Tab-separated table of C-alpha atoms in Angstrom:
chain	number	residue	atom	x	y	z
A	1	MET	CA	-3.758	76.135	-132.220
A	2	THR	CA	-2.620	72.794	-133.626
A	3	ASP	CA	-4.591	69.607	-133.479
A	4	ALA	CA	-3.231	66.626	-131.548
A	5	VAL	CA	-5.773	64.277	-133.062
A	6	THR	CA	-7.506	64.348	-136.437
A	7	VAL	CA	-10.270	61.895	-137.246
A	8	THR	CA	-11.458	61.725	-140.858
A	9	ASP	CA	-14.490	59.768	-142.077
A	10	LEU	CA	-14.146	57.149	-139.363
A	11	VAL	CA	-16.439	54.143	-139.754
A	12	VAL	CA	-16.495	51.448	-137.073
A	13	ASP	CA	-18.575	48.275	-136.885
A	14	ARG	CA	-18.889	46.263	-133.712
A	15	GLY	CA	-20.433	42.887	-134.359
A	16	HIS	CA	-23.075	43.453	-137.025
A	17	ARG	CA	-23.832	46.931	-135.764
A	18	ARG	CA	-22.373	50.127	-137.197
A	19	VAL	CA	-21.490	52.126	-134.086
A	20	ILE	CA	-19.690	54.995	-135.837
A	21	PRO	CA	-21.146	55.661	-139.292
A	22	GLY	CA	-18.634	58.250	-140.529
A	23	LEU	CA	-17.140	60.671	-138.054
A	24	SER	CA	-14.750	63.545	-138.599
A	25	CYS	CA	-13.434	65.671	-135.769
A	26	ALA	CA	-10.282	67.147	-134.284
A	27	VAL	CA	-8.842	67.455	-130.797
A	28	PRO	CA	-6.799	70.600	-130.079
A	29	ALA	CA	-3.355	70.129	-128.524
A	30	GLY	CA	-2.768	71.201	-124.932
A	31	ARG	CA	-6.461	71.388	-124.070
A	32	VAL	CA	-9.012	69.321	-122.204
A	33	THR	CA	-11.500	68.037	-124.747
A	34	GLY	CA	-14.680	66.510	-123.400
A	35	LEU	CA	-16.292	63.626	-125.199
A	36	LEU	CA	-19.901	63.847	-124.096
A	37	GLY	CA	-22.889	61.783	-124.953
A	38	PRO	CA	-25.272	59.184	-123.571
A	39	SER	CA	-24.262	55.588	-122.969
A	40	GLY	CA	-23.929	53.798	-126.315
A	41	SER	CA	-23.147	56.969	-128.265
A	42	GLY	CA	-19.738	55.665	-129.372
A	43	LYS	CA	-17.469	57.465	-126.888
A	44	THR	CA	-15.520	54.395	-125.855
A	45	THR	CA	-15.272	53.136	-129.439
A	46	LEU	CA	-13.863	56.479	-130.576
A	47	MET	CA	-11.359	56.455	-127.702
A	48	ARG	CA	-10.299	52.913	-128.558
A	49	ALA	CA	-9.734	54.074	-132.133
A	50	LEU	CA	-7.554	56.951	-130.853
A	51	VAL	CA	-5.281	54.603	-128.898
A	52	GLY	CA	-5.206	52.076	-131.742
A	53	VAL	CA	-6.894	49.026	-130.229
A	54	GLN	CA	-10.120	49.327	-132.211
A	55	GLN	CA	-10.560	47.606	-135.565
A	56	VAL	CA	-11.865	50.256	-137.906
A	57	ARG	CA	-13.768	49.666	-141.124
A	58	SER	CA	-12.564	52.781	-142.909
A	59	GLY	CA	-11.336	56.301	-142.345
A	60	THR	CA	-8.148	57.631	-140.798
A	61	VAL	CA	-7.178	58.556	-137.268
A	62	THR	CA	-4.001	60.610	-136.947
A	63	VAL	CA	-2.535	61.059	-133.474
A	64	LEU	CA	0.423	63.396	-132.827
A	65	GLY	CA	1.264	63.217	-136.517
A	66	GLU	CA	1.260	59.434	-136.814
A	67	PRO	CA	-1.448	56.881	-137.631
A	68	ALA	CA	-3.231	55.842	-134.391
A	69	GLY	CA	-1.673	52.763	-132.833
A	70	SER	CA	1.764	53.235	-134.447
A	71	PRO	CA	4.551	51.655	-132.390
A	72	GLY	CA	6.142	55.074	-131.932
A	73	LEU	CA	2.986	56.385	-130.261
A	74	ARG	CA	2.851	53.794	-127.518
A	75	SER	CA	5.098	55.735	-125.174
A	76	ARG	CA	3.396	59.038	-126.061
A	77	VAL	CA	-0.251	58.088	-125.537
A	78	GLY	CA	-1.814	57.023	-122.242
A	79	TYR	CA	-5.171	55.273	-122.042
A	80	VAL	CA	-7.384	54.702	-119.011
A	81	THR	CA	-10.299	52.373	-119.658
A	82	GLN	CA	-13.672	52.865	-118.044
A	83	ALA	CA	-13.357	49.766	-115.862
A	84	PRO	CA	-10.155	50.102	-113.811
A	85	SER	CA	-7.519	48.012	-115.594
A	86	VAL	CA	-4.955	47.339	-112.904
A	87	TYR	CA	-3.866	44.075	-111.310
A	88	PRO	CA	-6.080	43.370	-108.279
A	89	ASP	CA	-3.518	40.940	-106.838
A	90	LEU	CA	-0.747	43.549	-106.730
A	91	THR	CA	-0.429	46.507	-104.394
A	92	VAL	CA	-1.121	50.013	-105.672
A	93	ARG	CA	2.604	50.775	-105.644
A	94	GLU	CA	3.505	47.549	-107.467
A	95	ASN	CA	0.968	48.390	-110.171
A	96	ALA	CA	2.330	51.905	-110.606
A	97	ARG	CA	5.930	50.650	-110.697
A	98	HIS	CA	5.100	48.010	-113.261
A	99	PHE	CA	3.565	50.511	-115.659
A	100	ALA	CA	6.412	52.934	-114.894
A	101	ALA	CA	8.852	50.224	-115.971
A	102	LEU	CA	6.934	49.678	-119.223
A	103	TYR	CA	7.286	53.392	-120.013
A	104	GLY	CA	10.964	53.332	-119.060
A	105	ARG	CA	10.463	55.290	-115.822
A	106	GLY	CA	11.661	54.594	-112.319
A	107	ALA	CA	10.153	54.151	-108.873
A	108	ARG	CA	10.193	57.912	-108.327
A	109	ALA	CA	7.831	58.506	-111.238
A	110	ALA	CA	5.504	55.838	-109.819
A	111	ASP	CA	5.433	57.533	-106.402
A	112	ASP	CA	4.765	60.923	-108.022
A	113	ALA	CA	1.840	59.501	-110.006
A	114	LEU	CA	0.332	57.994	-106.845
A	115	GLU	CA	0.696	61.314	-105.085
A	116	ALA	CA	-1.030	63.053	-107.995
A	117	VAL	CA	-4.140	60.890	-107.585
A	118	GLY	CA	-4.034	61.011	-103.784
A	119	LEU	CA	-3.190	57.367	-103.235
A	120	THR	CA	0.128	57.731	-101.407
A	121	ASP	CA	-1.408	56.487	-98.161
A	122	ALA	CA	-2.906	53.444	-99.877
A	123	ALA	CA	0.265	52.591	-101.817
A	124	GLY	CA	0.934	49.408	-99.846
A	125	GLN	CA	-2.600	48.041	-100.152
A	126	LEU	CA	-3.677	45.380	-102.609
A	127	VAL	CA	-5.850	46.865	-105.349
A	128	ALA	CA	-8.431	44.146	-104.599
A	129	ASP	CA	-8.910	45.702	-101.134
A	130	LEU	CA	-9.561	49.228	-102.457
A	131	SER	CA	-12.892	50.952	-102.949
A	132	GLY	CA	-14.168	51.378	-106.500
A	133	GLY	CA	-13.146	55.034	-106.603
A	134	GLN	CA	-9.641	54.251	-105.335
A	135	ARG	CA	-9.266	51.537	-107.973
A	136	GLY	CA	-10.170	54.022	-110.671
A	137	ARG	CA	-7.533	56.415	-109.363
A	138	ALA	CA	-4.940	53.626	-109.239
A	139	SER	CA	-5.757	52.937	-112.877
A	140	LEU	CA	-5.344	56.635	-113.678
A	141	ALA	CA	-1.981	56.746	-111.883
A	142	CYS	CA	-0.741	53.905	-114.090
A	143	ALA	CA	-1.335	56.115	-117.139
A	144	LEU	CA	-0.011	59.351	-115.588
A	145	VAL	CA	3.227	57.571	-114.722
A	146	GLY	CA	4.263	57.547	-118.386
A	147	GLU	CA	3.792	61.326	-118.675
A	148	PRO	CA	2.111	60.882	-122.063
A	149	GLU	CA	1.605	63.737	-124.516
A	150	LEU	CA	-1.951	62.554	-125.133
A	151	LEU	CA	-4.032	61.206	-122.269
A	152	VAL	CA	-7.260	59.412	-123.179
A	153	LEU	CA	-9.521	58.953	-120.166
A	154	ASP	CA	-12.765	57.001	-120.356
A	155	GLU	CA	-15.144	58.257	-117.642
A	156	PRO	CA	-12.378	58.815	-115.071
A	157	THR	CA	-14.579	60.446	-112.431
A	158	VAL	CA	-17.319	57.811	-112.141
A	159	GLY	CA	-17.938	56.862	-108.521
A	160	LEU	CA	-15.746	59.599	-107.067
A	161	ASP	CA	-16.848	61.857	-104.276
A	162	PRO	CA	-17.411	65.502	-105.310
A	163	VAL	CA	-14.263	66.822	-103.620
A	164	LEU	CA	-12.059	64.289	-105.364
A	165	ARG	CA	-13.829	64.914	-108.649
A	166	VAL	CA	-13.024	68.630	-108.464
A	167	GLU	CA	-9.426	67.851	-107.546
A	168	LEU	CA	-9.039	65.539	-110.520
A	169	TRP	CA	-10.435	68.138	-112.909
A	170	GLU	CA	-7.960	70.644	-111.506
A	171	ARG	CA	-5.261	68.068	-112.136
A	172	PHE	CA	-6.425	67.624	-115.749
A	173	HIS	CA	-6.238	71.356	-116.346
A	174	ALA	CA	-2.799	71.554	-114.747
A	175	LEU	CA	-1.640	68.814	-117.120
A	176	ALA	CA	-3.126	70.692	-120.077
A	177	VAL	CA	-1.335	73.874	-119.023
A	178	ALA	CA	1.885	71.857	-118.962
A	179	GLY	CA	1.211	70.864	-122.576
A	180	THR	CA	-0.615	67.537	-122.300
A	181	THR	CA	-3.607	66.968	-124.551
A	182	LEU	CA	-6.499	65.339	-122.734
A	183	VAL	CA	-9.556	63.596	-124.096
A	184	VAL	CA	-12.001	62.911	-121.271
A	185	SER	CA	-15.307	61.162	-121.769
A	186	SER	CA	-18.295	61.580	-119.532
A	187	HIS	CA	-22.002	61.036	-119.667
A	188	VAL	CA	-22.532	63.596	-116.909
A	189	MET	CA	-23.348	66.922	-118.449
A	190	ASP	CA	-22.251	68.963	-115.442
A	191	GLU	CA	-18.698	67.885	-116.272
A	192	ALA	CA	-19.004	69.300	-119.768
A	193	GLY	CA	-18.658	72.794	-118.345
A	194	ARG	CA	-15.183	71.939	-117.107
A	195	CYS	CA	-13.830	71.174	-120.578
A	196	ASP	CA	-12.072	73.630	-122.901
A	197	ARG	CA	-13.632	71.996	-125.908
A	198	LEU	CA	-16.666	69.750	-126.289
A	199	LEU	CA	-17.462	66.996	-128.733
A	200	LEU	CA	-21.069	65.915	-128.330
A	201	LEU	CA	-21.772	62.455	-129.661
A	202	ARG	CA	-25.044	60.735	-130.262
A	203	GLU	CA	-25.453	57.382	-132.015
A	204	GLY	CA	-21.913	57.607	-133.346
A	205	ARG	CA	-22.487	61.003	-134.960
A	206	LEU	CA	-21.023	64.329	-134.003
A	207	LEU	CA	-23.856	66.464	-132.682
A	208	ALA	CA	-21.720	69.456	-131.813
A	209	ASP	CA	-18.065	70.480	-131.859
A	210	SER	CA	-18.016	73.519	-129.657
A	211	THR	CA	-17.003	75.115	-126.373
A	212	PRO	CA	-19.194	75.225	-123.259
A	213	ALA	CA	-19.682	78.987	-123.674
A	214	GLN	CA	-20.566	78.699	-127.353
A	215	LEU	CA	-22.967	75.845	-126.667
A	216	ARG	CA	-24.773	77.860	-124.008
A	217	ALA	CA	-24.996	80.876	-126.306
A	218	ASP	CA	-26.241	78.837	-129.276
A	219	SER	CA	-28.982	77.101	-127.353
A	220	GLY	CA	-29.934	80.098	-125.254
A	221	THR	CA	-29.698	78.285	-121.932
A	222	ASP	CA	-27.075	78.108	-119.189
A	223	ASP	CA	-27.846	74.469	-118.564
A	224	LEU	CA	-25.605	72.257	-120.707
A	225	GLU	CA	-27.897	69.279	-120.206
A	226	GLU	CA	-30.733	71.359	-121.644
A	227	SER	CA	-28.469	72.536	-124.484
A	228	PHE	CA	-27.767	68.941	-125.370
A	229	LEU	CA	-31.465	68.082	-125.359
A	230	ARG	CA	-32.275	71.058	-127.586
A	231	LEU	CA	-29.580	69.983	-130.019
A	232	VAL	CA	-30.991	66.454	-130.134
A	233	ARG	CA	-34.523	67.753	-130.728
A	234	ALA	CA	-33.363	70.173	-133.409
A	235	GLN	CA	-31.576	67.342	-135.183
A	236	GLN	CA	-34.617	65.081	-134.969
A	237	GLN	CA	-36.811	67.800	-136.461
A	238	GLU	CA	-34.303	68.201	-139.283
A	239	VAL	CA	-34.446	64.486	-139.981
A	240	ALA	CA	-38.247	64.507	-139.851
A	241	ALA	CA	-38.536	67.527	-142.155
B	1	MET	CA	12.638	60.483	-124.261
B	2	SER	CA	10.332	58.214	-126.179
B	3	THR	CA	10.954	54.535	-125.699
B	4	ALA	CA	11.116	52.886	-129.080
B	5	THR	CA	8.931	49.832	-129.392
B	6	THR	CA	10.931	46.885	-130.587
B	7	VAL	CA	9.894	43.325	-131.299
B	8	LEU	CA	11.721	42.206	-128.201
B	9	SER	CA	13.124	44.125	-125.271
B	10	PRO	CA	14.871	42.161	-122.506
B	11	ARG	CA	14.067	45.015	-120.090
B	12	LEU	CA	10.334	44.883	-120.754
B	13	THR	CA	10.309	41.072	-120.781
B	14	GLY	CA	12.035	41.193	-117.395
B	15	ALA	CA	9.505	43.712	-116.085
B	16	THR	CA	6.702	41.339	-117.072
B	17	THR	CA	8.413	38.339	-115.443
B	18	ALA	CA	8.917	40.334	-112.233
B	19	ARG	CA	5.280	41.434	-112.262
B	20	VAL	CA	3.904	37.904	-112.751
B	21	LEU	CA	6.152	36.553	-109.970
B	22	ARG	CA	5.019	39.403	-107.705
B	23	GLN	CA	1.404	38.466	-108.374
B	24	LEU	CA	2.253	34.879	-107.425
B	25	ARG	CA	4.023	36.014	-104.277
B	26	HIS	CA	0.837	37.647	-103.006
B	27	ASP	CA	-1.016	34.352	-103.475
B	28	HIS	CA	0.457	32.127	-100.776
B	29	ARG	CA	-1.935	29.267	-101.269
B	30	THR	CA	-1.140	29.013	-104.966
B	31	ILE	CA	2.573	28.904	-104.180
B	32	ALA	CA	2.033	26.168	-101.599
B	33	MET	CA	-0.090	24.151	-104.033
B	34	MET	CA	2.380	24.605	-106.856
B	35	VAL	CA	5.313	23.458	-104.745
B	36	LEU	CA	3.693	20.665	-102.728
B	37	LEU	CA	0.843	19.152	-104.731
B	38	PRO	CA	2.986	17.173	-107.221
B	39	SER	CA	4.907	15.618	-104.314
B	40	LEU	CA	1.674	14.591	-102.584
B	41	LEU	CA	0.194	13.141	-105.766
B	42	LEU	CA	3.421	11.278	-106.429
B	43	GLY	CA	3.144	9.886	-102.890
B	44	LEU	CA	-0.288	8.531	-103.758
B	45	LEU	CA	1.189	6.721	-106.781
B	46	TYR	CA	4.013	5.414	-104.591
B	47	LEU	CA	1.542	3.913	-102.105
B	48	LEU	CA	-0.565	2.535	-104.970
B	49	TRP	CA	2.281	0.431	-106.404
B	50	LYS	CA	4.360	-0.109	-103.266
B	51	ASP	CA	3.281	-3.698	-102.704
B	52	VAL	CA	2.744	-4.704	-106.334
B	53	PRO	CA	5.643	-6.978	-107.359
B	54	SER	CA	7.490	-6.032	-110.550
B	55	LEU	CA	8.899	-8.439	-113.139
B	56	PRO	CA	12.530	-9.386	-112.457
B	57	GLY	CA	14.969	-7.282	-114.474
B	58	GLN	CA	12.284	-4.666	-115.201
B	59	PRO	CA	12.035	-1.258	-113.492
B	60	SER	CA	9.197	-1.170	-110.990
B	61	THR	CA	5.943	0.355	-112.177
B	62	PHE	CA	6.370	3.296	-109.790
B	63	ASP	CA	9.883	4.016	-111.121
B	64	ARG	CA	8.509	4.105	-114.658
B	65	VAL	CA	5.274	6.024	-114.011
B	66	GLY	CA	6.630	8.272	-111.252
B	67	LEU	CA	9.485	9.483	-113.408
B	68	THR	CA	7.132	10.272	-116.280
B	69	MET	CA	4.808	12.152	-113.926
B	70	LEU	CA	7.721	14.421	-112.965
B	71	GLY	CA	7.436	15.739	-116.519
B	72	ILE	CA	3.663	15.694	-116.803
B	73	PHE	CA	2.821	17.611	-113.603
B	74	PRO	CA	4.592	20.852	-114.604
B	75	PHE	CA	3.158	20.587	-118.126
B	76	VAL	CA	-0.445	20.278	-116.933
B	77	VAL	CA	-0.202	22.740	-114.028
B	78	MET	CA	1.517	25.473	-116.029
B	79	PHE	CA	-0.868	25.022	-118.957
B	80	LEU	CA	-3.841	25.608	-116.660
B	81	VAL	CA	-2.281	28.434	-114.650
B	82	THR	CA	-1.264	30.253	-117.824
B	83	SER	CA	-4.644	29.859	-119.525
B	84	ILE	CA	-6.372	31.354	-116.510
B	85	ALA	CA	-3.771	34.124	-116.042
B	86	MET	CA	-4.083	35.181	-119.680
B	87	LEU	CA	-7.853	35.099	-119.564
B	88	ARG	CA	-7.728	37.312	-116.479
B	89	GLU	CA	-5.515	39.765	-118.375
B	90	ARG	CA	-8.132	39.814	-121.094
B	91	THR	CA	-11.249	40.215	-118.937
B	92	SER	CA	-9.703	42.732	-116.521
B	93	GLY	CA	-8.757	45.031	-119.390
B	94	THR	CA	-5.079	44.931	-118.435
B	95	LEU	CA	-4.210	43.129	-121.675
B	96	GLU	CA	-5.753	45.889	-123.776
B	97	ARG	CA	-3.930	48.428	-121.661
B	98	LEU	CA	-0.598	46.608	-121.996
B	99	LEU	CA	-1.050	46.586	-125.763
B	100	THR	CA	-1.228	50.411	-125.751
B	101	THR	CA	2.156	50.604	-123.951
B	102	PRO	CA	5.633	50.078	-125.455
B	103	LEU	CA	5.476	46.424	-124.338
B	104	SER	CA	5.589	44.138	-127.380
B	105	ARG	CA	3.467	41.036	-127.641
B	106	LEU	CA	6.552	38.817	-127.594
B	107	ASP	CA	7.833	40.618	-124.454
B	108	LEU	CA	4.554	39.817	-122.735
B	109	LEU	CA	4.506	36.159	-123.734
B	110	LEU	CA	8.190	35.526	-123.021
B	111	GLY	CA	7.761	37.313	-119.699
B	112	TYR	CA	5.026	34.853	-118.785
B	113	GLY	CA	7.116	31.918	-120.016
B	114	ALA	CA	10.094	32.963	-117.902
B	115	ALA	CA	8.021	33.607	-114.769
B	116	PHE	CA	6.186	30.291	-114.820
B	117	GLY	CA	9.367	28.514	-115.980
B	118	LEU	CA	11.065	29.750	-112.795
B	119	ALA	CA	8.082	28.671	-110.708
B	120	ALA	CA	8.271	25.263	-112.401
B	121	ALA	CA	11.978	24.994	-111.576
B	122	ALA	CA	11.200	25.462	-107.870
B	123	GLN	CA	8.402	22.910	-108.174
B	124	ALA	CA	10.652	20.403	-109.958
B	125	VAL	CA	13.501	20.686	-107.435
B	126	VAL	CA	11.107	19.958	-104.561
B	127	THR	CA	9.290	17.135	-106.356
B	128	VAL	CA	12.467	15.413	-107.560
B	129	THR	CA	14.021	15.684	-104.097
B	130	VAL	CA	10.954	14.229	-102.402
B	131	ALA	CA	10.624	11.502	-105.061
B	132	THR	CA	14.220	10.284	-104.778
B	133	THR	CA	14.495	10.491	-100.981
B	134	VAL	CA	11.039	9.805	-99.510
B	135	TYR	CA	9.650	7.541	-102.249
B	136	ASP	CA	13.002	6.049	-103.272
B	137	LEU	CA	12.405	6.678	-106.968
B	138	GLN	CA	15.271	5.088	-108.948
B	139	ILE	CA	16.814	7.343	-111.600
B	140	ALA	CA	19.978	6.103	-113.332
B	141	GLY	CA	20.907	9.525	-114.731
B	142	SER	CA	21.352	12.948	-113.143
B	143	VAL	CA	18.415	14.409	-111.208
B	144	TRP	CA	19.360	17.810	-112.628
B	145	LEU	CA	18.500	16.533	-116.085
B	146	VAL	CA	15.083	15.576	-114.716
B	147	VAL	CA	14.686	19.140	-113.395
B	148	LEU	CA	15.776	20.525	-116.765
B	149	ILE	CA	13.242	18.390	-118.639
B	150	ALA	CA	10.532	19.363	-116.126
B	151	VAL	CA	11.257	23.051	-116.737
B	152	ALA	CA	11.233	22.539	-120.532
B	153	ASN	CA	7.855	20.818	-120.114
B	154	ALA	CA	6.557	23.666	-117.963
B	155	VAL	CA	7.577	26.220	-120.591
B	156	LEU	CA	5.862	24.062	-123.213
B	157	GLY	CA	2.743	24.075	-121.025
B	158	VAL	CA	2.933	27.870	-120.657
B	159	ALA	CA	3.381	28.348	-124.410
B	160	LEU	CA	0.465	26.075	-125.298
B	161	GLY	CA	-1.627	27.730	-122.570
B	162	LEU	CA	-0.917	31.166	-124.038
B	163	LEU	CA	-1.777	29.901	-127.505
B	164	ALA	CA	-4.988	28.194	-126.336
B	165	SER	CA	-6.124	31.261	-124.389
B	166	ALA	CA	-6.159	33.232	-127.636
B	167	PHE	CA	-9.027	31.006	-128.768
B	168	ALA	CA	-10.938	30.992	-125.490
B	169	ARG	CA	-13.710	33.548	-125.229
B	170	SER	CA	-14.815	32.556	-121.734
B	171	GLU	CA	-13.510	30.867	-118.600
B	172	PHE	CA	-15.592	27.793	-119.431
B	173	GLN	CA	-13.871	27.451	-122.792
B	174	ALA	CA	-10.440	28.086	-121.310
B	175	VAL	CA	-10.648	25.224	-118.797
B	176	GLN	CA	-11.932	22.850	-121.450
B	177	PHE	CA	-8.886	23.458	-123.601
B	178	MET	CA	-7.011	21.503	-120.929
B	179	PRO	CA	-8.564	18.105	-121.817
B	180	VAL	CA	-8.443	18.997	-125.529
B	181	ILE	CA	-4.739	19.815	-125.615
B	182	VAL	CA	-3.302	17.917	-122.656
B	183	LEU	CA	-5.141	14.590	-122.497
B	184	PRO	CA	-4.472	13.329	-126.071
B	185	GLN	CA	-0.777	14.035	-125.532
B	186	PHE	CA	-0.907	12.159	-122.232
B	187	PHE	CA	-2.744	9.164	-123.754
B	188	LEU	CA	-0.360	8.876	-126.688
B	189	CYS	CA	2.957	9.751	-125.016
B	190	GLY	CA	3.907	6.094	-124.476
B	191	LEU	CA	3.199	5.865	-120.760
B	192	LEU	CA	-0.147	4.019	-120.939
B	193	VAL	CA	0.766	1.844	-123.939
B	194	PRO	CA	4.350	1.581	-125.246
B	195	ARG	CA	4.584	3.431	-128.542
B	196	GLU	CA	5.801	0.318	-130.391
B	197	GLN	CA	2.518	-1.427	-129.551
B	198	MET	CA	0.281	1.384	-130.862
B	199	ALA	CA	-1.566	1.162	-134.175
B	200	GLY	CA	0.497	2.785	-136.928
B	201	TRP	CA	-1.718	5.834	-137.302
B	202	LEU	CA	-1.813	6.441	-133.559
B	203	GLN	CA	1.953	6.209	-133.476
B	204	ALA	CA	2.073	8.768	-136.306
B	205	ILE	CA	-0.036	11.171	-134.237
B	206	SER	CA	2.141	10.448	-131.204
B	207	ASP	CA	5.183	11.344	-133.338
B	208	VAL	CA	4.007	14.937	-133.801
B	209	LEU	CA	2.952	15.559	-130.183
B	210	PRO	CA	5.682	17.292	-128.136
B	211	LEU	CA	4.885	15.534	-124.834
B	212	THR	CA	5.967	12.240	-126.468
B	213	TYR	CA	9.531	13.551	-126.666
B	214	ALA	CA	9.482	14.860	-123.114
B	215	VAL	CA	8.461	11.425	-121.846
B	216	GLU	CA	11.100	9.710	-124.001
B	217	ALA	CA	13.755	12.083	-122.637
B	218	LEU	CA	12.736	11.236	-119.055
B	219	GLN	CA	12.831	7.500	-119.831
B	220	GLU	CA	16.355	7.952	-121.237
B	221	VAL	CA	17.500	9.673	-118.027
B	222	GLY	CA	15.749	6.979	-116.003
B	223	ARG	CA	17.620	4.051	-117.540
B	224	SER	CA	20.981	5.482	-118.585
B	225	ALA	CA	23.600	6.904	-116.230
B	226	ALA	CA	25.311	8.719	-119.104
B	227	GLU	CA	23.597	11.506	-121.050
B	228	THR	CA	22.334	10.115	-124.351
B	229	GLY	CA	22.072	11.844	-127.698
B	230	THR	CA	18.423	10.815	-127.943
B	231	MET	CA	17.732	12.602	-124.662
B	232	TRP	CA	19.264	15.874	-125.861
B	233	THR	CA	17.465	15.630	-129.205
B	234	ASP	CA	14.198	15.126	-127.312
B	235	VAL	CA	14.853	18.129	-125.062
B	236	GLY	CA	15.614	20.172	-128.178
B	237	ILE	CA	12.332	19.122	-129.764
B	238	VAL	CA	10.350	20.053	-126.635
B	239	ALA	CA	12.076	23.457	-126.445
B	240	GLY	CA	11.535	23.982	-130.188
B	241	ALA	CA	7.828	23.179	-129.845
B	242	ALA	CA	7.597	25.668	-126.957
B	243	VAL	CA	9.249	28.418	-129.034
B	244	LEU	CA	6.965	27.627	-131.984
B	245	ALA	CA	3.860	27.788	-129.766
B	246	LEU	CA	5.038	31.117	-128.267
B	247	ALA	CA	5.584	32.563	-131.740
B	248	LEU	CA	2.124	31.368	-132.828
B	249	ALA	CA	0.613	32.816	-129.648
B	250	ALA	CA	2.264	36.182	-130.381
B	251	ALA	CA	0.953	36.060	-133.947
B	252	THR	CA	-2.610	35.277	-132.847
B	253	LEU	CA	-2.665	37.942	-130.138
B	254	ARG	CA	-4.498	40.799	-131.810
B	255	ARG	CA	-3.669	44.347	-130.829
B	256	ARG	CA	-6.800	45.657	-132.506
B	257	THR	CA	-10.067	43.977	-131.648
B	258	SER	CA	-13.626	44.628	-132.705
């Protein structure tokens, strides 16, 4: 299995605070990798580094064989921020078509992306008139429309109803089967079980690089939330010792 | 299949222009204000000076001030609209998202310039028509030259707005860049006090402010039926300043932020 992303000794400062103090990890190609950790653990910062909009202090981030943020990567990497980043004063369809145009795709690709996130019926509505969950899906559609090889999604399921959440995860896995690499962040541990691979972050450090099954086996519990807690406690005891 | 990212792509610039115009189209009140407000304000100036006698052989005060305002309105309005639009791109996260796509920074900025330049053209046609018919504004030269200068001014306003928005961290800062960048140019452009009567150092400052040349170009069109070389030089300077500001704005727009 090849790696789509390799991060080596990444150090990131935001303001006067060191949010990632030296992180190395890899993201396997064609899989759904979950980036899990509490709020403030550095998930978003790491994702920003992957898509090349984060100033980094040192270290290297290689994405699909090129340095993160290289011009050549911009049509191959899709990024969905945590807060929906679409134009509220445009309709859903106009948003999708605009981002389709930026990726060199047509109206058909835009319609397909809207269908994929279940927004076909809302296509003519202004984004400002949508519910929070619909806005998030509109934002997701604007990344899907480019059919990127790497899709970086920052908490894409926040505020979604359970049915929709399951549908989206099925969608993510379908994309992975088709060859797309996905990095999906979440602070909800019950979503960790849906990932092929897990990167657990805490205070900018990698707590575990594992699979859900391995994590359960290592910690001796079926509850991933509990596994995470045990890992944190074990690490704290190590530091104290 | 991958779209190469170039410094400038007419297709992506066009996509941005279309998107900005579409956003405007959904905002009917903004369109109405953009098209009608300058005409109404000009009407106020017309009424203000209507009964004030002018010196024989001199253009009336309204002819002089009104013509200059035809250049100043698009400059001020487009500066403000652009500053706010760019700040919205920043705070909504769409700017960061755009910067991860094949769209280049110059595509984005030129796209904005073209969109608001087109909006300014519509505004100028309406304002010039109303000014010359309803308010009887006297212009010796072609009204189309007035429209051209108004559009050049609007693009200058857009370019300076884009540049200023790079330095604004909040909405409060963004609106205050208007008095900082627009008012000194307005004070020193030669409308309030003729440039020849200014103190030498003020005149020197006036010499490097682009609005000065826009106002001079309008005054040339106002008093001369034939196109003058000075007028074209002035238009060139305004356009050059706009291009320079756009280039600076592209250079200050950071793809990577902390």
